[in-house]
Coordinates of N, CA, C and O in Angstrom, one line a residue:
X290 N 14.4 -3.6 -16.7 CA 14.7 -5.0 -16.6 C 15.2 -5.5 -15.2 O 15.4 -6.7 -15.0
X291 N 15.3 -4.5 -14.3 CA 15.7 -4.9 -12.9 C 14.6 -5.8 -12.4 O 13.4 -5.5 -12.4
X292 N 15.0 -6.9 -11.8 CA 14.1 -7.9 -11.3 C 14.4 -8.0 -9.8 O 15.5 -8.1 -9.3
X293 N 13.3 -8.0 -9.1 CA 13.3 -8.2 -7.6 C 12.6 -9.4 -7.2 O 11.4 -9.6 -7.6
X294 N 13.2 -10.3 -6.3 CA 12.6 -11.5 -5.9 C 12.6 -11.5 -4.4 O 13.7 -11.5 -3.8
X295 N 11.4 -11.5 -3.8 CA 11.3 -11.5 -2.3 C 11.2 -13.0 -1.8 O 10.7 -13.8 -2.5
X296 N 11.6 -13.1 -0.6 CA 11.4 -14.4 0.1 C 11.5 -14.2 1.6 O 11.9 -13.1 2.0
X297 N 11.2 -15.2 2.3 CA 11.3 -15.1 3.7 C 10.0 -14.9 4.4 O 9.9 -15.0 5.7
X298 N 8.9 -14.7 3.7 CA 7.6 -14.5 4.3 C 7.0 -15.8 4.9 O 7.6 -16.9 4.6
X299 N 6.0 -15.7 5.6 CA 5.4 -16.9 6.3 C 4.5 -16.5 7.4 O 4.2 -15.3 7.6
X300 N 4.2 -17.4 8.2 CA 3.4 -17.3 9.4 C 4.2 -17.2 10.6 O 5.2 -18.1 10.8
X301 N 4.0 -16.3 11.5 CA 4.7 -16.2 12.7 C 3.8 -15.7 13.8 O 2.8 -14.9 13.5
X302 N 4.1 -16.1 15.0 CA 3.3 -15.6 16.2 C 3.7 -14.2 16.6 O 4.8 -13.8 16.4
X303 N 2.7 -13.5 17.1 CA 3.0 -12.1 17.6 C 4.2 -12.2 18.6 O 4.2 -13.1 19.5
X304 N 5.0 -11.2 18.5 CA 6.2 -11.2 19.4 C 7.4 -11.9 18.8 O 8.5 -11.6 19.3
X305 N 7.2 -12.6 17.7 CA 8.3 -13.3 17.1 C 9.1 -12.4 16.1 O 8.8 -11.1 16.1
X306 N 9.9 -13.0 15.3 CA 10.7 -12.3 14.3 C 10.9 -13.1 13.1 O 10.7 -14.3 13.1
X307 N 11.2 -12.4 12.0 CA 11.5 -13.1 10.7 C 12.3 -12.1 9.9 O 12.2 -10.9 10.2
X308 N 12.9 -12.6 8.9 CA 13.7 -11.8 8.0 C 13.3 -12.0 6.6 O 13.3 -13.1 6.1
X309 N 12.9 -10.8 6.0 CA 12.6 -10.9 4.5 C 13.8 -10.6 3.7 O 14.7 -9.8 4.1
X310 N 13.9 -11.2 2.6 CA 15.0 -11.0 1.6 C 14.5 -10.5 0.3 O 13.4 -10.9 -0.2
X311 N 15.3 -9.6 -0.3 CA 15.0 -9.1 -1.6 C 16.2 -9.2 -2.4 O 17.2 -8.6 -2.3
X312 N 16.2 -10.1 -3.4 CA 17.3 -10.4 -4.3 C 17.1 -9.5 -5.5 O 16.1 -9.5 -6.2
X313 N 18.1 -8.6 -5.9 CA 18.1 -7.6 -6.9 C 19.0 -8.1 -8.0 O 20.2 -8.4 -7.8
X314 N 18.5 -8.1 -9.2 CA 19.3 -8.6 -10.3 C 20.4 -7.7 -10.6 O 21.5 -8.2 -11.1
X315 N 20.3 -6.4 -10.5 CA 21.3 -5.5 -11.0 C 21.3 -4.2 -10.1 O 20.2 -3.5 -10.1
X316 N 22.3 -3.8 -9.6 CA 22.4 -2.6 -8.8 C 23.0 -1.4 -9.6 O 22.9 -0.2 -9.1
X317 N 23.3 -1.7 -10.9 CA 24.0 -0.6 -11.7 C 23.2 0.7 -11.7 O 23.8 1.8 -11.5
X318 N 22.0 0.7 -11.9 CA 21.3 1.9 -12.1 C 20.2 2.1 -11.0 O 19.2 2.9 -11.1
X319 N 20.5 1.4 -9.9 CA 19.7 1.5 -8.7 C 20.4 2.2 -7.6 O 21.5 1.9 -7.3
X320 N 19.7 3.1 -7.0 CA 20.3 3.8 -5.8 C 19.7 3.5 -4.5 O 20.3 3.5 -3.5
X321 N 18.4 3.2 -4.6 CA 17.6 2.8 -3.3 C 16.8 1.6 -3.5 O 16.2 1.4 -4.6
X322 N 16.7 0.8 -2.5 CA 15.9 -0.4 -2.5 C 15.1 -0.3 -1.2 O 15.6 0.1 -0.2
X323 N 13.8 -0.6 -1.3 CA 13.0 -0.4 0.0 C 11.8 -1.5 0.0 O 11.8 -2.3 -1.0
X324 N 11.1 -1.4 1.0 CA 10.0 -2.4 1.3 C 8.7 -1.6 1.5 O 8.7 -0.5 2.1
X325 N 7.7 -2.1 0.9 CA 6.3 -1.6 1.1 C 5.5 -2.8 1.6 O 5.8 -3.9 1.5
X326 N 4.3 -2.5 2.1 CA 3.4 -3.5 2.5 C 1.9 -3.1 2.2 O 1.7 -1.9 2.3
X327 N 1.1 -4.0 2.1 CA -0.2 -3.8 1.8 C -1.1 -4.9 2.3 O -1.0 -6.1 2.0
X328 N -2.1 -4.5 3.2 CA -3.0 -5.5 3.8 C -4.3 -5.4 2.9 O -4.6 -4.4 2.4
X329 N -5.1 -6.5 2.9 CA -6.3 -6.4 2.2 C -7.2 -5.3 2.6 O -7.5 -5.1 3.8
X330 N -7.8 -4.5 1.7 CA -8.7 -3.3 2.0 C -7.9 -2.2 2.6 O -8.6 -1.2 2.9
X331 N -6.6 -2.2 2.6 CA -5.8 -1.0 3.1 C -4.9 -0.5 2.0 O -4.6 -1.2 1.1
X332 N -4.5 0.8 2.2 CA -3.6 1.4 1.2 C -2.2 0.8 1.4 O -1.8 0.4 2.5
X333 N -1.4 0.8 0.3 CA -0.1 0.4 0.4 C 0.7 1.5 1.2 O 0.5 2.7 1.0
X334 N 1.6 1.0 2.0 CA 2.4 2.0 2.8 C 3.9 1.6 2.7 O 4.3 0.4 2.7
X335 N 4.7 2.6 2.8 CA 6.2 2.3 2.9 C 6.6 1.8 4.2 O 6.0 2.1 5.2
X336 N 7.6 1.0 4.2 CA 8.1 0.5 5.4 C 9.5 1.0 5.7 O 9.8 1.5 6.8
X337 N 10.4 0.8 4.8 CA 11.8 1.1 4.9 C 12.5 1.2 3.6 O 12.0 0.5 2.6
X338 N 13.5 1.9 3.5 CA 14.4 1.9 2.3 C 15.8 2.2 2.7 O 16.2 2.5 3.8
X339 N 16.7 1.8 1.8 CA 18.2 2.0 2.0 C 18.9 2.4 0.7 O 18.6 2.0 -0.3
X340 N 19.8 3.3 0.9 CA 20.7 3.7 -0.2 C 21.8 2.6 -0.3 O 22.6 2.4 0.7
X341 N 21.9 2.0 -1.4 CA 22.7 0.8 -1.4 C 24.2 1.1 -1.4 O 25.0 0.2 -1.1
X342 N 24.6 2.3 -1.8 CA 26.0 2.6 -1.8 C 26.5 3.2 -0.5 O 27.7 3.0 -0.1
X343 N 25.6 3.9 0.1 CA 26.1 4.6 1.4 C 25.6 3.8 2.6 O 26.0 4.1 3.7
X344 N 24.6 3.0 2.4 CA 23.8 2.2 3.5 C 23.0 3.1 4.4 O 22.6 2.7 5.4
X345 N 22.8 4.3 4.0 CA 21.8 5.2 4.7 C 20.5 4.6 4.6 O 20.1 4.1 3.6
X346 N 19.8 4.6 5.7 CA 18.5 4.0 5.8 C 17.3 5.1 6.1 O 17.6 6.1 6.6
X347 N 16.2 4.7 5.7 CA 15.0 5.4 5.9 C 13.9 4.6 6.4 O 13.8 3.4 6.1
X348 N 13.1 5.1 7.4 CA 12.0 4.3 7.9 C 10.7 5.2 7.9 O 10.8 6.3 8.3
X349 N 9.7 4.5 7.4 CA 8.5 5.2 7.4 C 7.6 4.9 8.6 O 7.8 3.7 9.2
X350 N 6.8 5.8 9.0 CA 6.0 5.5 10.2 C 6.7 5.3 11.5 O 7.8 5.9 11.7
X351 N 6.3 4.3 12.2 CA 6.9 4.0 13.5 C 7.6 2.6 13.5 O 7.9 2.1 14.6
X352 N 7.9 2.1 12.4 CA 8.5 0.8 12.3 C 9.9 0.6 12.7 O 10.5 -0.4 13.0
X353 N 10.6 1.8 12.7 CA 12.1 1.8 13.1 C 12.4 1.1 14.4 O 13.4 0.5 14.6
X354 N 11.5 1.2 15.3 CA 11.7 0.5 16.6 C 11.7 -1.0 16.6 O 12.2 -1.7 17.5
X355 N 11.1 -1.5 15.5 CA 11.0 -3.0 15.4 C 11.6 -3.6 14.1 O 12.0 -4.7 14.2
X356 N 11.7 -2.8 13.1 CA 12.2 -3.3 11.9 C 13.6 -2.7 11.6 O 13.9 -1.5 11.8
X357 N 14.4 -3.5 10.9 CA 15.7 -2.9 10.4 C 16.0 -3.3 9.1 O 15.8 -4.6 8.6
X358 N 16.4 -2.5 8.2 CA 16.7 -2.7 6.8 C 18.2 -2.8 6.7 O 18.9 -1.9 7.3
X359 N 18.7 -3.6 5.9 CA 20.2 -3.8 5.6 C 20.4 -4.4 4.3 O 19.4 -4.8 3.6
X360 N 21.6 -4.5 4.0 CA 22.0 -5.0 2.6 C 23.3 -5.9 2.6 O 24.1 -5.6 3.6
X361 N 23.4 -6.6 1.6 CA 24.6 -7.3 1.3 C 24.9 -7.0 -0.1 O 24.3 -7.7 -1.1
X362 N 25.8 -6.1 -0.4 CA 26.1 -5.7 -1.8 C 26.7 -6.8 -2.6 O 26.5 -6.9 -3.8
X363 N 27.5 -7.6 -2.0 CA 28.1 -8.7 -2.6 C 27.1 -9.7 -3.3 O 27.3 -10.1 -4.4
X364 N 26.1 -10.0 -2.5 CA 25.1 -10.8 -2.9 C 23.9 -10.1 -3.6 O 22.9 -10.7 -4.0
X365 N 24.0 -8.8 -3.6 CA 22.9 -7.9 -4.2 C 21.6 -8.3 -3.5 O 20.6 -8.6 -4.2
X366 N 21.6 -8.3 -2.2 CA 20.4 -8.6 -1.5 C 20.1 -7.6 -0.4 O 21.0 -7.1 0.3
X367 N 18.8 -7.2 -0.3 CA 18.4 -6.3 0.7 C 17.5 -7.0 1.7 O 16.7 -7.8 1.2
X368 N 17.6 -6.8 3.0 CA 16.9 -7.5 4.0 C 16.0 -6.6 4.8 O 16.3 -5.4 5.0
X369 N 14.9 -7.1 5.3 CA 14.0 -6.5 6.2 C 13.9 -7.4 7.5 O 13.2 -8.4 7.4
X370 N 14.6 -7.0 8.5 CA 14.6 -7.8 9.8 C 13.4 -7.3 10.6 O 13.4 -6.1 10.9
X371 N 12.5 -8.1 10.9 CA 11.3 -7.7 11.6 C 11.4 -8.4 13.0 O 11.5 -9.6 13.2
X372 N 11.3 -7.5 14.0 CA 11.3 -8.0 15.4 C 9.9 -7.7 16.1 O 9.3 -6.7 15.7
X373 N 9.6 -8.4 17.1 CA 8.4 -8.1 17.9 C 7.2 -7.9 16.9 O 6.5 -6.9 17.1
X374 N 7.0 -8.8 16.0 CA 5.9 -8.5 15.1 C 4.6 -8.6 15.8 O 4.3 -9.2 16.8
X375 N 3.6 -7.8 15.2 CA 2.3 -7.7 15.7 C 1.2 -8.1 14.6 O 1.6 -8.2 13.4
X376 N 0.1 -8.5 15.1 CA -1.0 -8.9 14.1 C -1.2 -7.8 13.0 O -1.4 -8.2 11.8
X377 N -1.1 -6.6 13.3 CA -1.2 -5.5 12.4 C -0.2 -5.4 11.3 O -0.2 -4.6 10.4
X378 N 0.9 -6.2 11.6 CA 2.0 -6.3 10.6 C 1.7 -7.2 9.5 O 2.4 -7.3 8.4
X379 N 0.6 -8.0 9.6 CA 0.2 -8.9 8.6 C -0.2 -8.2 7.3 O -1.0 -7.2 7.3
X380 N 0.5 -8.6 6.3 CA 0.3 -7.9 5.0 C 1.2 -8.6 3.9 O 2.0 -9.5 4.3
X381 N 1.0 -8.2 2.7 CA 1.9 -8.7 1.6 C 3.0 -7.6 1.5 O 2.8 -6.4 1.4
X382 N 4.3 -8.1 1.6 CA 5.4 -7.2 1.6 C 6.0 -7.2 0.2 O 6.4 -8.2 -0.3
X383 N 6.3 -6.0 -0.3 CA 6.8 -5.9 -1.6 C 8.2 -5.2 -1.6 O 8.3 -4.2 -0.8
X384 N 9.1 -5.7 -2.3 CA 10.4 -5.0 -2.5 C 10.3 -4.0 -3.7 O 9.7 -4.4 -4.7
X385 N 10.9 -2.9 -3.6 CA 10.9 -1.9 -4.6 C 12.2 -1.3 -4.8 O 13.0 -1.2 -3.8
X386 N 12.5 -0.8 -6.0 CA 13.8 -0.2 -6.3 C 13.7 0.9 -7.3 O 12.9 0.9 -8.1
X387 N 14.6 1.9 -7.2 CA 14.6 3.0 -8.1 C 16.0 3.7 -8.1 O 16.7 3.5 -7.1
X388 N 16.2 4.5 -9.1 CA 17.4 5.4 -9.1 C 17.2 6.5 -8.0 O 18.2 7.1 -7.6
X389 N 16.0 6.8 -7.8 CA 15.6 7.9 -6.9 C 15.6 7.3 -5.5 O 15.4 6.1 -5.3
X390 N 15.7 8.2 -4.4 CA 15.7 7.7 -3.1 C 14.6 8.6 -2.3 O 14.3 9.7 -2.7
X391 N 14.2 8.1 -1.2 CA 13.3 8.9 -0.3 C 14.0 10.2 0.0 O 15.2 10.3 0.2
X392 N 13.2 11.2 0.3 CA 13.8 12.5 0.6 C 12.9 13.1 1.7 O 11.7 12.9 1.8
X393 N 13.5 13.9 2.6 CA 12.8 14.6 3.7 C 12.5 16.0 3.2 O 13.3 16.7 2.7
X394 N 11.2 16.3 3.2 CA 10.8 17.6 2.8 C 9.9 18.1 4.0 O 8.9 17.6 4.3
X395 N 10.4 19.2 4.6 CA 9.7 19.8 5.7 C 9.5 18.7 6.8 O 8.4 18.6 7.4
X396 N 10.4 17.9 7.1 CA 10.4 16.8 8.0 C 9.6 15.7 7.7 O 9.3 14.8 8.5
X397 N 9.0 15.7 6.4 CA 8.2 14.6 6.0 C 8.9 13.8 5.0 O 9.5 14.3 4.1
X398 N 8.9 12.5 5.2 CA 9.6 11.6 4.3 C 8.7 11.2 3.1 O 7.6 10.7 3.3
X399 N 9.3 11.3 1.9 CA 8.5 11.0 0.7 C 9.4 10.2 -0.3 O 10.6 10.6 -0.4
X400 N 8.9 9.2 -0.9 CA 9.5 8.6 -2.0 C 8.6 8.5 -3.1 O 7.6 7.9 -3.0
X401 N 9.1 9.1 -4.3 CA 8.3 9.0 -5.5 C 8.2 7.5 -5.9 O 8.9 6.6 -5.5
X402 N 7.0 7.2 -6.6 CA 6.7 5.9 -6.9 C 7.9 5.1 -7.5 O 8.3 5.5 -8.5
X403 N 8.4 4.1 -6.8 CA 9.5 3.3 -7.4 C 9.2 2.7 -8.7 O 8.0 2.3 -9.0
X404 N 10.2 2.5 -9.5 CA 10.0 2.0 -10.9 C 9.9 0.5 -10.9 O 9.1 0.0 -11.7
X405 N 10.7 -0.2 -10.1 CA 10.7 -1.6 -10.1 C 10.2 -2.2 -8.9 O 10.4 -1.8 -7.7
X406 N 9.4 -3.3 -9.1 CA 8.7 -4.0 -8.0 C 8.8 -5.5 -8.1 O 8.9 -6.0 -9.1
X407 N 8.9 -6.1 -6.9 CA 8.8 -7.5 -6.8 C 7.4 -8.0 -6.8 O 6.5 -7.2 -6.7
X408 N 7.2 -9.3 -6.7 CA 5.8 -9.9 -6.7 C 5.2 -9.9 -5.3 O 4.1 -10.2 -5.1
X409 N 6.1 -9.8 -4.3 CA 5.7 -9.7 -3.0 C 5.8 -11.1 -2.2 O 5.9 -12.1 -2.8
X410 N 5.8 -11.0 -0.9 CA 5.8 -12.2 -0.1 C 4.9 -11.9 1.1 O 4.9 -10.9 1.7
X411 N 4.1 -12.9 1.4 CA 3.1 -12.8 2.4 C 3.7 -13.0 3.8 O 4.4 -13.9 4.1
X412 N 3.3 -12.1 4.7 CA 3.6 -12.2 6.2 C 2.3 -12.3 6.9 O 1.5 -11.3 6.9
X413 N 2.2 -13.3 7.7 CA 1.0 -13.4 8.5 C 1.3 -13.5 10.1 O 2.1 -14.5 10.3
X414 N 0.8 -12.6 10.8 CA 1.2 -12.7 12.2 C 0.0 -13.1 13.1 O -1.1 -12.4 12.9
X415 N 0.0 -14.1 13.8 CA -1.1 -14.6 14.6 C -0.9 -14.3 16.1 O 0.2 -14.1 16.5
X416 N -2.0 -14.0 16.7 CA -1.9 -13.7 18.1 C -2.0 -14.8 19.1 O -2.4 -15.9 18.6

């Protein structure tokens, strides 16, 4: 019954920035909240995740240099701050949550399929 609602998407020029928000209805049984993205014709990929109680963060791929995930526990909101966006960042961004968290196995970051998903918010980066 956990509901996730994303907001903050839109159109932005390359090199710009924007912040995505994920409002979470209930943190009681959630340990991690994260972001995924999917572009048309491409596979869905993880972007970042955060342990909501410790604020420990995880970053997939090479986005850590430009993206930052954070949270506001009081408002039960998780953010994805995007800096220096590129056209290849264009995708629909989804918020996800689960009791499980990403784990490093042999230096590889893996997160089992999250149980709860939002409907997504579109990010379009123009050059």
